[in-house]
Amino acid sequence: MAFTSEFPPVYVTVDVVVLTLRDDALHVLMVERGSKPWQGRLALPGGFVQQQEDLLAAARRELREETGLAVQPAHLEQLGTFGRPDRDPRARTVAVAHLAVLPALPEPVAGTDAAAASWQPVAEVLDAELPFDHHDILAAGVERARSKLEYTPLATAFVGPTFTIADLRHVYETVWGRRLDPGNFHRKVVGSPGFVERAPGERSGSRGRPAAVYRAGPATLLNPPLWRGEPAPTPTGRHRP
Amino acid sequence: MAFTSEFPPVYVTVDVVVLTLRDDALHVLMVERGSKPWQGRLALPGGFVQQQEDLLAAARRELREETGLAVQPAHLEQLGTFGRPDRDPRARTVAVAHLAVLPALPEPVAGTDAAAASWQPVAEVLDAELPFDHHDILAAGVERARSKLEYTPLATAFVGPTFTIADLRHVYETVWGRRLDPGNFHRKVVGSPGFVERAPGERSGSRGRPAAVYRAGPATLLNPPLWRGEPAPTPTGRHRP
DNA sequence: CAAATAGTGTCTTTCAGACAATATTGT
DNA sequence: ACAATATTGTCTGAAAGACACTATTTG
């Protein structure tokens, strides 16, 4: 092949921003770096793309290896590619970043060789210094999740296979950092075609009337979107005590 | 550096979907391939990323080299990365695709070593067989442009530095393939904060009242979006003779 | 029963879209 | 004057958000 000798090869990695909800806060999966640059620091999980491996498949593999869990993420998509020439001091690397969303796991992280992995609150991680350009990547992932809540059923990826409308509302409230009106939210979600569908049974919280149980519907796009415009900080009336 | 010998390097290219409006139709910049695979066929412009070159900068360089024009595109963004292991029979390559939008150029394409470049109607190109995964890339670019018209001022990138509201409307109508009400469109655009601002002068078409001239405003996001939901094929009433 | 949560009803305001009306120009 | 286009006005229906109200459950 002609160009093999003419052009500089590049090391392509796949990094994954894995988001979930724990303790009413957005968390991200981080691993402790074991090797040279930034050794011992928390970084996004990721690794080199293997020959004959698709990018999405590589992201899935990294996720599986790093979490030790055979979870198939409820959501996995390509986020963007980061390739500043100086992003890795060792060599020219290009990182294809992905976004994964999981429901809260009973055991945080533990498994094969994933002892170094842990869930960290996004807010704290974004305040700290991160290796390479992982700060940009994480910020892009969070922003993507925020905006996709609006016009896709992404929220269902944060909860289990069945959930209540209040569960969904907590996802929106946590990721958007904004309190939503329970009544209007309920109407909006149930009325959005294909967003959710009834599942058998009810679910009781600690107190209050038990809630109907739903599962994710077939829709891939919310039409119309749940809320347009920006999450405004409470327009006119009261709301929030 | 340790991993140099341990992991397979990859050839990273930057491909560019360059869109513009010509003769009331969406056109894309295509180049005739001169080398081995798919030789002589039309393909998206692109090339290898150079060492020490940022991805966006590489896209800008390719655009400049291929068009021969020193245009700074009104819009240039990363579109997505395509890396199916079998996408190039010669070697493992990963293409970082970009989307560029230009106003219609007086001279289609001509310049340094860009004799092979030409503008092609998007509809026709999407009907033909394209090299590598360029069909997917082009489709992604067109789709990105379509959706970004809705919530960003991308339409201004299709027209010159100054334009009339009707010019903008033609962009929407062409890219969306849908007729829009001139009155409602005018109100919407002028009322969208930061989308457009008045420029001095007026402009006369062949007949009819001359139109006010505008330039792009400072907004980067349209809030609220111009139209939510999907471009529906004329809902209720009449419209279109 | 009181507190808490689920779910429904209602009202007001805003806005999108259809379409009429007015303003200006070239032929 | 007529045709064509720009721009503004008007009206109607749908939807968003605020908030009252009803339905059920636990303590």
CSV table of C-alpha atoms in Angstrom, one decimal, chain A residues 9-177:
chain,number,residue,atom,x,y,z
A,9,PRO,CA,0.4,7.2,11.5
A,10,VAL,CA,-1.5,8.2,14.6
A,11,TYR,CA,-2.5,6.4,17.8
A,12,VAL,CA,-6.3,6.2,18.0
A,13,THR,CA,-7.9,5.7,21.4
A,14,VAL,CA,-11.5,5.3,22.5
A,15,ASP,CA,-12.4,7.2,25.6
A,16,VAL,CA,-15.8,6.8,27.3
A,17,VAL,CA,-17.7,9.2,29.5
A,18,VAL,CA,-19.9,6.9,31.5
A,19,LEU,CA,-22.7,8.8,33.4
A,20,THR,CA,-25.1,7.5,36.0
A,21,LEU,CA,-27.2,8.9,38.8
A,22,ARG,CA,-26.1,8.1,42.4
A,23,ASP,CA,-27.4,9.8,45.5
A,24,ASP,CA,-29.3,12.4,43.6
A,25,ALA,CA,-26.2,13.6,41.8
A,26,LEU,CA,-24.7,13.0,38.4
A,27,HIS,CA,-21.7,10.7,38.6
A,28,VAL,CA,-19.0,9.7,36.1
A,29,LEU,CA,-16.9,6.5,36.0
A,30,MET,CA,-13.2,7.3,36.5
A,31,VAL,CA,-10.2,5.1,36.6
A,32,GLU,CA,-6.9,5.6,38.4
A,33,ARG,CA,-4.0,5.8,35.9
A,34,GLY,CA,-1.3,3.2,36.4
A,35,SER,CA,1.2,4.3,33.9
A,36,LYS,CA,3.6,7.1,33.3
A,37,PRO,CA,2.1,10.5,32.5
A,38,TRP,CA,-0.4,11.6,35.1
A,39,GLN,CA,0.3,8.4,37.0
A,40,GLY,CA,-2.1,7.8,40.0
A,41,ARG,CA,-4.5,10.5,38.8
A,42,LEU,CA,-8.2,9.9,38.0
A,43,ALA,CA,-8.9,9.8,34.3
A,44,LEU,CA,-11.6,8.8,31.9
A,45,PRO,CA,-11.6,5.1,31.0
A,46,GLY,CA,-10.3,4.4,27.5
A,47,GLY,CA,-7.7,2.6,25.5
A,48,PHE,CA,-6.4,1.9,22.1
A,49,VAL,CA,-8.5,0.8,19.2
A,50,GLN,CA,-7.6,-2.7,18.1
A,51,GLN,CA,-7.0,-3.6,14.5
A,52,GLN,CA,-10.2,-4.9,13.0
A,53,GLU,CA,-12.4,-3.4,15.7
A,54,ASP,CA,-15.2,-0.9,15.1
A,55,LEU,CA,-15.1,2.3,17.1
A,56,LEU,CA,-18.4,1.6,18.9
A,57,ALA,CA,-17.3,-1.9,19.6
A,58,ALA,CA,-14.1,-0.6,21.1
A,59,ALA,CA,-16.0,1.7,23.4
A,60,ARG,CA,-18.2,-1.2,24.5
A,61,ARG,CA,-15.1,-3.3,25.2
A,62,GLU,CA,-13.4,-0.6,27.2
A,63,LEU,CA,-16.6,-0.1,29.2
A,64,ARG,CA,-16.8,-3.8,29.9
A,65,GLU,CA,-13.2,-4.2,30.8
A,66,GLU,CA,-13.1,-1.1,33.1
A,67,THR,CA,-16.3,-1.7,34.9
A,68,GLY,CA,-15.9,-5.4,35.2
A,69,LEU,CA,-19.6,-5.7,34.7
A,70,ALA,CA,-21.2,-7.2,31.6
A,71,VAL,CA,-23.6,-4.3,31.4
A,72,GLN,CA,-24.9,-3.4,28.1
A,73,PRO,CA,-25.3,0.3,28.5
A,74,ALA,CA,-28.8,1.6,27.9
A,75,HIS,CA,-27.2,4.2,25.8
A,76,LEU,CA,-23.9,4.5,23.9
A,77,GLU,CA,-23.1,7.0,21.2
A,78,GLN,CA,-20.1,8.7,19.7
A,79,LEU,CA,-19.5,12.1,21.3
A,80,GLY,CA,-16.7,13.7,19.3
A,81,THR,CA,-13.1,13.3,18.4
A,82,PHE,CA,-10.3,15.2,20.2
A,83,GLY,CA,-7.0,15.5,18.5
A,84,ARG,CA,-5.1,18.5,19.6
A,85,PRO,CA,-1.5,17.7,18.5
A,86,ASP,CA,-0.2,18.3,22.1
A,87,ARG,CA,-2.9,16.4,23.9
A,88,ASP,CA,-0.5,13.5,24.8
A,89,PRO,CA,3.2,14.3,25.4
A,90,ARG,CA,4.2,10.8,24.3
A,91,ALA,CA,3.0,10.7,20.7
A,92,ARG,CA,0.4,12.0,18.4
A,93,THR,CA,-2.9,10.6,19.6
A,94,VAL,CA,-6.5,11.1,18.6
A,95,ALA,CA,-9.3,10.2,21.0
A,96,VAL,CA,-12.7,9.2,19.8
A,97,ALA,CA,-14.8,10.1,22.8
A,98,HIS,CA,-18.1,8.3,23.5
A,99,LEU,CA,-20.9,8.8,25.9
A,100,ALA,CA,-22.5,6.0,27.8
A,101,VAL,CA,-25.4,6.2,30.2
A,102,LEU,CA,-26.2,3.5,32.8
A,103,PRO,CA,-28.8,3.0,35.5
A,104,ALA,CA,-27.4,3.2,39.0
A,105,LEU,CA,-25.6,-0.1,39.8
A,106,PRO,CA,-26.1,-1.9,43.1
A,107,GLU,CA,-22.4,-2.5,43.4
A,108,PRO,CA,-20.5,0.7,42.3
A,109,VAL,CA,-17.6,-0.9,40.5
A,110,ALA,CA,-15.8,-4.2,41.2
A,111,GLY,CA,-14.7,-7.0,39.0
A,112,THR,CA,-11.9,-8.5,37.0
A,113,ASP,CA,-9.1,-5.9,36.6
A,114,ALA,CA,-11.2,-2.9,37.3
A,115,ALA,CA,-10.2,-2.3,40.9
A,116,ALA,CA,-9.0,1.1,39.9
A,117,ALA,CA,-12.4,2.3,38.8
A,118,SER,CA,-14.8,4.3,40.8
A,119,TRP,CA,-17.8,6.6,40.5
A,120,GLN,CA,-17.1,10.2,41.1
A,121,PRO,CA,-19.5,13.2,41.3
A,122,VAL,CA,-19.3,15.1,38.0
A,123,ALA,CA,-19.3,18.4,39.8
A,124,GLU,CA,-16.2,17.5,41.8
A,125,VAL,CA,-14.4,16.0,38.8
A,126,LEU,CA,-15.0,19.1,36.7
A,127,ASP,CA,-13.5,21.2,39.5
A,128,ALA,CA,-10.3,19.2,39.6
A,129,GLU,CA,-7.5,19.1,37.1
A,130,LEU,CA,-7.7,16.1,34.7
A,131,PRO,CA,-5.2,14.3,32.6
A,132,PHE,CA,-4.8,15.2,28.9
A,133,ASP,CA,-8.0,17.0,27.6
A,134,HIS,CA,-10.3,14.8,29.7
A,135,HIS,CA,-11.8,18.0,31.1
A,136,ASP,CA,-13.1,19.0,27.7
A,137,ILE,CA,-14.3,15.5,26.9
A,138,LEU,CA,-16.2,15.2,30.2
A,139,ALA,CA,-17.7,18.6,29.8
A,140,ALA,CA,-18.8,17.7,26.3
A,141,GLY,CA,-20.4,14.5,27.5
A,142,VAL,CA,-22.4,16.2,30.3
A,143,GLU,CA,-23.5,18.9,27.9
A,144,ARG,CA,-24.6,16.2,25.3
A,145,ALA,CA,-26.6,14.4,28.0
A,146,ARG,CA,-28.2,17.6,29.1
A,147,SER,CA,-29.4,18.6,25.7
A,148,LYS,CA,-30.4,15.1,24.7
A,149,LEU,CA,-32.8,14.9,27.6
A,150,GLU,CA,-34.8,17.5,25.9
A,151,TYR,CA,-35.5,15.8,22.6
A,152,THR,CA,-34.8,12.1,23.1
A,153,PRO,CA,-35.8,9.5,25.6
A,154,LEU,CA,-32.3,9.4,27.0
A,155,ALA,CA,-33.7,9.8,30.5
A,156,THR,CA,-34.9,6.2,30.5
A,157,ALA,CA,-31.3,5.1,30.2
A,158,PHE,CA,-30.6,6.5,33.6
A,159,VAL,CA,-33.2,4.3,35.3
A,160,GLY,CA,-33.9,0.6,35.4
A,161,PRO,CA,-36.0,-1.3,32.9
A,162,THR,CA,-39.1,-0.2,34.7
A,163,PHE,CA,-39.6,3.0,36.5
A,164,THR,CA,-42.2,5.5,37.7
A,165,ILE,CA,-42.8,9.0,36.3
A,166,ALA,CA,-41.3,10.4,39.4
A,167,ASP,CA,-38.1,8.4,38.7
A,168,LEU,CA,-37.9,10.1,35.4
A,169,ARG,CA,-38.5,13.5,36.8
A,170,HIS,CA,-35.7,13.0,39.3
A,171,VAL,CA,-33.4,12.3,36.3
A,172,TYR,CA,-34.3,15.6,34.7
A,173,GLU,CA,-34.2,17.5,37.9
A,174,THR,CA,-30.7,16.2,38.7
A,175,VAL,CA,-29.1,16.5,35.3
A,176,TRP,CA,-30.6,19.9,34.6
A,177,GLY,CA,-30.3,21.2,38.2
